[in-house]
């Protein structure tokens, strides 16, 4: 799995999901539980992590097109979330087997319900991008990543 950072990984966790719309809620809940388990309790940080996971997962699920749960699910109808704790941030990665790379669409019309995901991710994170993987052991596809910095502790207030 390619990593966009040179920092050593302190902790790592992963979850594989069927690429259906309800996977997005499951992924958000999973990310929150893992980050809380690692001791990250700042509500704003957790909300940002949930939003990043949600946006990246939504794009992965959309790329695969399995929006109807009555569709026969194949082995290629999965997505994976990888969470890695680094010294100053969490690396959030979402893998899907579709080779189409993510492209920002520019600003959608104000009344559009979709199309802002990658812009939101870019705004919240320090770094984001993707890696296209060769076919093989990891089933090809791509990994879209984002690094979300940990909140800075507030300096003590003077008396």
PDB file of N, CA and C in Angstrom, residues 14-78:
ATOM      1  N   UNK A  14      -7.596  -1.376   9.675  1.00  0.00           N
ATOM      2  CA  UNK A  14      -8.240  -1.423   8.364  1.00  0.00           C
ATOM      3  C   UNK A  14      -9.594  -2.109   8.473  1.00  0.00           C
ATOM      4  N   UNK A  15     -10.487  -1.749   7.570  1.00  0.00           N
ATOM      5  CA  UNK A  15     -11.826  -2.328   7.512  1.00  0.00           C
ATOM      6  C   UNK A  15     -12.207  -2.504   6.057  1.00  0.00           C
ATOM      7  N   UNK A  16     -12.715  -3.689   5.721  1.00  0.00           N
ATOM      8  CA  UNK A  16     -13.237  -3.961   4.384  1.00  0.00           C
ATOM      9  C   UNK A  16     -14.753  -3.945   4.451  1.00  0.00           C
ATOM     10  N   UNK A  17     -15.365  -3.257   3.492  1.00  0.00           N
ATOM     11  CA  UNK A  17     -16.820  -3.117   3.439  1.00  0.00           C
ATOM     12  C   UNK A  17     -17.340  -3.468   2.054  1.00  0.00           C
ATOM     13  N   UNK A  18     -18.575  -3.939   1.991  1.00  0.00           N
ATOM     14  CA  UNK A  18     -19.262  -4.073   0.719  1.00  0.00           C
ATOM     15  C   UNK A  18     -19.596  -2.658   0.255  1.00  0.00           C
ATOM     16  N   UNK A  19     -19.421  -2.377  -1.016  1.00  0.00           N
ATOM     17  CA  UNK A  19     -19.577  -1.022  -1.562  1.00  0.00           C
ATOM     18  C   UNK A  19     -21.040  -0.676  -1.796  1.00  0.00           C
ATOM     19  N   UNK A  20     -21.760  -0.507  -0.715  1.00  0.00           N
ATOM     20  CA  UNK A  20     -23.161  -0.077  -0.763  1.00  0.00           C
ATOM     21  C   UNK A  20     -23.285   1.244  -0.014  1.00  0.00           C
ATOM     22  N   UNK A  21     -24.329   2.015  -0.272  1.00  0.00           N
ATOM     23  CA  UNK A  21     -24.459   3.321   0.375  1.00  0.00           C
ATOM     24  C   UNK A  21     -24.394   3.284   1.907  1.00  0.00           C
ATOM     25  N   UNK A  22     -24.917   2.234   2.556  1.00  0.00           N
ATOM     26  CA  UNK A  22     -24.857   2.200   4.020  1.00  0.00           C
ATOM     27  C   UNK A  22     -23.437   1.973   4.545  1.00  0.00           C
ATOM     28  N   UNK A  23     -22.510   1.624   3.661  1.00  0.00           N
ATOM     29  CA  UNK A  23     -21.113   1.470   4.067  1.00  0.00           C
ATOM     30  C   UNK A  23     -20.515   2.788   4.533  1.00  0.00           C
ATOM     31  N   UNK A  24     -21.045   3.870   4.047  1.00  0.00           N
ATOM     32  CA  UNK A  24     -20.508   5.182   4.403  1.00  0.00           C
ATOM     33  C   UNK A  24     -20.742   5.461   5.887  1.00  0.00           C
ATOM     34  N   UNK A  25     -21.946   5.182   6.361  1.00  0.00           N
ATOM     35  CA  UNK A  25     -22.235   5.348   7.790  1.00  0.00           C
ATOM     36  C   UNK A  25     -21.365   4.403   8.625  1.00  0.00           C
ATOM     37  N   UNK A  26     -21.241   3.169   8.176  1.00  0.00           N
ATOM     38  CA  UNK A  26     -20.416   2.195   8.898  1.00  0.00           C
ATOM     39  C   UNK A  26     -18.971   2.678   8.949  1.00  0.00           C
ATOM     40  N   UNK A  27     -18.465   3.199   7.847  1.00  0.00           N
ATOM     41  CA  UNK A  27     -17.085   3.692   7.808  1.00  0.00           C
ATOM     42  C   UNK A  27     -16.856   4.867   8.736  1.00  0.00           C
ATOM     43  N   UNK A  28     -17.821   5.771   8.799  1.00  0.00           N
ATOM     44  CA  UNK A  28     -17.714   6.913   9.713  1.00  0.00           C
ATOM     45  C   UNK A  28     -17.666   6.439  11.167  1.00  0.00           C
ATOM     46  N   UNK A  29     -18.545   5.518  11.494  1.00  0.00           N
ATOM     47  CA  UNK A  29     -18.605   4.984  12.859  1.00  0.00           C
ATOM     48  C   UNK A  29     -17.317   4.248  13.203  1.00  0.00           C
ATOM     49  N   UNK A  30     -16.829   3.461  12.272  1.00  0.00           N
ATOM     50  CA  UNK A  30     -15.573   2.728  12.458  1.00  0.00           C
ATOM     51  C   UNK A  30     -14.418   3.694  12.721  1.00  0.00           C
ATOM     52  N   UNK A  31     -14.294   4.728  11.883  1.00  0.00           N
ATOM     53  CA  UNK A  31     -13.190   5.680  12.040  1.00  0.00           C
ATOM     54  C   UNK A  31     -13.247   6.360  13.405  1.00  0.00           C
ATOM     55  N   UNK A  32     -14.432   6.753  13.822  1.00  0.00           N
ATOM     56  CA  UNK A  32     -14.578   7.396  15.129  1.00  0.00           C
ATOM     57  C   UNK A  32     -14.174   6.443  16.249  1.00  0.00           C
ATOM     58  N   UNK A  33     -14.617   5.202  16.174  1.00  0.00           N
ATOM     59  CA  UNK A  33     -14.292   4.219  17.220  1.00  0.00           C
ATOM     60  C   UNK A  33     -12.790   3.965  17.282  1.00  0.00           C
ATOM     61  N   UNK A  34     -12.145   3.813  16.132  1.00  0.00           N
ATOM     62  CA  UNK A  34     -10.704   3.560  16.119  1.00  0.00           C
ATOM     63  C   UNK A  34      -9.951   4.764  16.678  1.00  0.00           C
ATOM     64  N   UNK A  35     -10.290   5.957  16.212  1.00  0.00           N
ATOM     65  CA  UNK A  35      -9.573   7.147  16.676  1.00  0.00           C
ATOM     66  C   UNK A  35      -9.788   7.383  18.174  1.00  0.00           C
ATOM     67  N   UNK A  36     -11.011   7.178  18.647  1.00  0.00           N
ATOM     68  CA  UNK A  36     -11.252   7.283  20.093  1.00  0.00           C
ATOM     69  C   UNK A  36     -10.434   6.230  20.851  1.00  0.00           C
ATOM     70  N   UNK A  37     -10.387   5.024  20.310  1.00  0.00           N
ATOM     71  CA  UNK A  37      -9.598   3.959  20.933  1.00  0.00           C
ATOM     72  C   UNK A  37      -8.121   4.289  21.003  1.00  0.00           C
ATOM     73  N   UNK A  38      -7.649   5.078  20.059  1.00  0.00           N
ATOM     74  CA  UNK A  38      -6.251   5.511  20.065  1.00  0.00           C
ATOM     75  C   UNK A  38      -6.038   6.735  20.951  1.00  0.00           C
ATOM     76  N   UNK A  39      -7.114   7.217  21.582  1.00  0.00           N
ATOM     77  CA  UNK A  39      -6.989   8.335  22.519  1.00  0.00           C
ATOM     78  C   UNK A  39      -7.265   9.708  21.942  1.00  0.00           C
ATOM     79  N   UNK A  40      -7.775   9.786  20.727  1.00  0.00           N
ATOM     80  CA  UNK A  40      -8.090  11.082  20.108  1.00  0.00           C
ATOM     81  C   UNK A  40      -9.544  11.420  20.420  1.00  0.00           C
ATOM     82  N   UNK A  41      -9.738  12.362  21.328  1.00  0.00           N
ATOM     83  CA  UNK A  41     -11.072  12.632  21.861  1.00  0.00           C
ATOM     84  C   UNK A  41     -11.618  14.004  21.493  1.00  0.00           C
ATOM     85  N   UNK A  42     -10.846  14.807  20.785  1.00  0.00           N
ATOM     86  CA  UNK A  42     -11.299  16.138  20.405  1.00  0.00           C
ATOM     87  C   UNK A  42     -12.482  16.020  19.444  1.00  0.00           C
ATOM     88  N   UNK A  43     -13.624  16.587  19.841  1.00  0.00           N
ATOM     89  CA  UNK A  43     -14.841  16.452  19.035  1.00  0.00           C
ATOM     90  C   UNK A  43     -14.708  17.056  17.639  1.00  0.00           C
ATOM     91  N   UNK A  44     -14.050  18.208  17.515  1.00  0.00           N
ATOM     92  CA  UNK A  44     -13.881  18.827  16.198  1.00  0.00           C
ATOM     93  C   UNK A  44     -12.999  17.964  15.294  1.00  0.00           C
ATOM     94  N   UNK A  45     -11.929  17.424  15.866  1.00  0.00           N
ATOM     95  CA  UNK A  45     -11.050  16.536  15.096  1.00  0.00           C
ATOM     96  C   UNK A  45     -11.809  15.299  14.631  1.00  0.00           C
ATOM     97  N   UNK A  46     -12.583  14.692  15.524  1.00  0.00           N
ATOM     98  CA  UNK A  46     -13.351  13.497  15.163  1.00  0.00           C
ATOM     99  C   UNK A  46     -14.396  13.807  14.100  1.00  0.00           C
ATOM    100  N   UNK A  47     -15.043  14.970  14.201  1.00  0.00           N
ATOM    101  CA  UNK A  47     -16.028  15.362  13.183  1.00  0.00           C
ATOM    102  C   UNK A  47     -15.353  15.548  11.824  1.00  0.00           C
ATOM    103  N   UNK A  48     -14.163  16.161  11.812  1.00  0.00           N
ATOM    104  CA  UNK A  48     -13.432  16.325  10.558  1.00  0.00           C
ATOM    105  C   UNK A  48     -13.029  14.967   9.979  1.00  0.00           C
ATOM    106  N   UNK A  49     -12.567  14.072  10.835  1.00  0.00           N
ATOM    107  CA  UNK A  49     -12.189  12.728  10.368  1.00  0.00           C
ATOM    108  C   UNK A  49     -13.403  12.005   9.786  1.00  0.00           C
ATOM    109  N   UNK A  50     -14.544  12.115  10.454  1.00  0.00           N
ATOM    110  CA  UNK A  50     -15.765  11.493   9.930  1.00  0.00           C
ATOM    111  C   UNK A  50     -16.118  12.054   8.558  1.00  0.00           C
ATOM    112  N   UNK A  51     -16.005  13.348   8.399  1.00  0.00           N
ATOM    113  CA  UNK A  51     -16.350  13.980   7.131  1.00  0.00           C
ATOM    114  C   UNK A  51     -15.405  13.537   6.013  1.00  0.00           C
ATOM    115  N   UNK A  52     -14.115  13.483   6.305  1.00  0.00           N
ATOM    116  CA  UNK A  52     -13.145  13.039   5.303  1.00  0.00           C
ATOM    117  C   UNK A  52     -13.425  11.588   4.900  1.00  0.00           C
ATOM    118  N   UNK A  53     -13.622  10.720   5.887  1.00  0.00           N
ATOM    119  CA  UNK A  53     -13.938   9.320   5.592  1.00  0.00           C
ATOM    120  C   UNK A  53     -15.209   9.234   4.755  1.00  0.00           C
ATOM    121  N   UNK A  54     -16.214   9.992   5.142  1.00  0.00           N
ATOM    122  CA  UNK A  54     -17.482   9.980   4.425  1.00  0.00           C
ATOM    123  C   UNK A  54     -17.313  10.386   2.965  1.00  0.00           C
ATOM    124  N   UNK A  55     -16.584  11.453   2.715  1.00  0.00           N
ATOM    125  CA  UNK A  55     -16.390  11.933   1.346  1.00  0.00           C
ATOM    126  C   UNK A  55     -15.591  10.941   0.508  1.00  0.00           C
ATOM    127  N   UNK A  56     -14.508  10.402   1.066  1.00  0.00           N
ATOM    128  CA  UNK A  56     -13.696   9.454   0.313  1.00  0.00           C
ATOM    129  C   UNK A  56     -14.454   8.155   0.046  1.00  0.00           C
ATOM    130  N   UNK A  57     -15.194   7.681   1.043  1.00  0.00           N
ATOM    131  CA  UNK A  57     -15.989   6.461   0.853  1.00  0.00           C
ATOM    132  C   UNK A  57     -17.118   6.664  -0.144  1.00  0.00           C
ATOM    133  N   UNK A  58     -17.771   7.806  -0.081  1.00  0.00           N
ATOM    134  CA  UNK A  58     -18.849   8.097  -1.026  1.00  0.00           C
ATOM    135  C   UNK A  58     -18.333   8.015  -2.454  1.00  0.00           C
ATOM    136  N   UNK A  59     -17.171   8.611  -2.705  1.00  0.00           N
ATOM    137  CA  UNK A  59     -16.595   8.561  -4.046  1.00  0.00           C
ATOM    138  C   UNK A  59     -16.259   7.130  -4.462  1.00  0.00           C
ATOM    139  N   UNK A  60     -15.727   6.340  -3.529  1.00  0.00           N
ATOM    140  CA  UNK A  60     -15.376   4.949  -3.848  1.00  0.00           C
ATOM    141  C   UNK A  60     -16.628   4.130  -4.156  1.00  0.00           C
ATOM    142  N   UNK A  61     -17.659   4.276  -3.338  1.00  0.00           N
ATOM    143  CA  UNK A  61     -18.905   3.540  -3.562  1.00  0.00           C
ATOM    144  C   UNK A  61     -19.535   3.975  -4.887  1.00  0.00           C
ATOM    145  N   UNK A  62     -19.546   5.270  -5.141  1.00  0.00           N
ATOM    146  CA  UNK A  62     -20.099   5.769  -6.404  1.00  0.00           C
ATOM    147  C   UNK A  62     -19.331   5.221  -7.614  1.00  0.00           C
ATOM    148  N   UNK A  63     -18.011   5.130  -7.496  1.00  0.00           N
ATOM    149  CA  UNK A  63     -17.199   4.648  -8.617  1.00  0.00           C
ATOM    150  C   UNK A  63     -17.568   3.221  -8.994  1.00  0.00           C
ATOM    151  N   UNK A  64     -17.957   2.431  -8.006  1.00  0.00           N
ATOM    152  CA  UNK A  64     -18.284   1.026  -8.269  1.00  0.00           C
ATOM    153  C   UNK A  64     -19.718   0.838  -8.728  1.00  0.00           C
ATOM    154  N   UNK A  65     -20.595   1.767  -8.383  1.00  0.00           N
ATOM    155  CA  UNK A  65     -21.956   1.723  -8.903  1.00  0.00           C
ATOM    156  C   UNK A  65     -22.893   0.710  -8.287  1.00  0.00           C
ATOM    157  N   UNK A  66     -22.563   0.165  -7.138  1.00  0.00           N
ATOM    158  CA  UNK A  66     -23.451  -0.801  -6.488  1.00  0.00           C
ATOM    159  C   UNK A  66     -24.371  -0.082  -5.513  1.00  0.00           C
ATOM    160  N   UNK A  67     -25.321   0.646  -6.028  1.00  0.00           N
ATOM    161  CA  UNK A  67     -26.202   1.436  -5.172  1.00  0.00           C
ATOM    162  C   UNK A  67     -27.480   0.696  -4.805  1.00  0.00           C
ATOM    163  N   UNK A  68     -27.782  -0.384  -5.469  1.00  0.00           N
ATOM    164  CA  UNK A  68     -28.998  -1.150  -5.204  1.00  0.00           C
ATOM    165  C   UNK A  68     -28.614  -2.427  -4.467  1.00  0.00           C
ATOM    166  N   UNK A  69     -29.053  -2.605  -3.207  1.00  0.00           N
ATOM    167  CA  UNK A  69     -28.649  -3.787  -2.436  1.00  0.00           C
ATOM    168  C   UNK A  69     -29.171  -5.098  -3.026  1.00  0.00           C
ATOM    169  N   UNK A  70     -30.084  -5.039  -3.989  1.00  0.00           N
ATOM    170  CA  UNK A  70     -30.585  -6.270  -4.601  1.00  0.00           C
ATOM    171  C   UNK A  70     -29.674  -6.767  -5.716  1.00  0.00           C
ATOM    172  N   UNK A  71     -28.677  -5.949  -6.089  1.00  0.00           N
ATOM    173  CA  UNK A  71     -27.734  -6.332  -7.131  1.00  0.00           C
ATOM    174  C   UNK A  71     -26.844  -7.444  -6.593  1.00  0.00           C
ATOM    175  N   UNK A  72     -26.481  -8.365  -7.456  1.00  0.00           N
ATOM    176  CA  UNK A  72     -25.556  -9.423  -7.053  1.00  0.00           C
ATOM    177  C   UNK A  72     -24.192  -8.796  -6.796  1.00  0.00           C
ATOM    178  N   UNK A  73     -23.700  -9.001  -5.609  1.00  0.00           N
ATOM    179  CA  UNK A  73     -22.426  -8.410  -5.200  1.00  0.00           C
ATOM    180  C   UNK A  73     -21.297  -9.357  -5.595  1.00  0.00           C
ATOM    181  N   UNK A  74     -20.268  -8.813  -6.200  1.00  0.00           N
ATOM    182  CA  UNK A  74     -19.119  -9.612  -6.609  1.00  0.00           C
ATOM    183  C   UNK A  74     -17.934  -9.314  -5.695  1.00  0.00           C
ATOM    184  N   UNK A  75     -16.873 -10.067  -5.891  1.00  0.00           N
ATOM    185  CA  UNK A  75     -15.658  -9.860  -5.087  1.00  0.00           C
ATOM    186  C   UNK A  75     -15.057  -8.480  -5.334  1.00  0.00           C
ATOM    187  N   UNK A  76     -15.364  -7.873  -6.477  1.00  0.00           N
ATOM    188  CA  UNK A  76     -14.821  -6.543  -6.766  1.00  0.00           C
ATOM    189  C   UNK A  76     -15.736  -5.435  -6.257  1.00  0.00           C
ATOM    190  N   UNK A  77     -16.740  -5.778  -5.487  1.00  0.00           N
ATOM    191  CA  UNK A  77     -17.674  -4.786  -4.942  1.00  0.00           C
ATOM    192  C   UNK A  77     -17.326  -4.457  -3.501  1.00  0.00           C
ATOM    193  N   UNK A  78     -16.054  -4.309  -3.238  1.00  0.00           N
ATOM    194  CA  UNK A  78     -15.616  -3.988  -1.878  1.00  0.00           C
ATOM    195  C   UNK A  78     -14.783  -2.715  -1.897  1.00  0.00           C
TER     196      UNK A  78
END
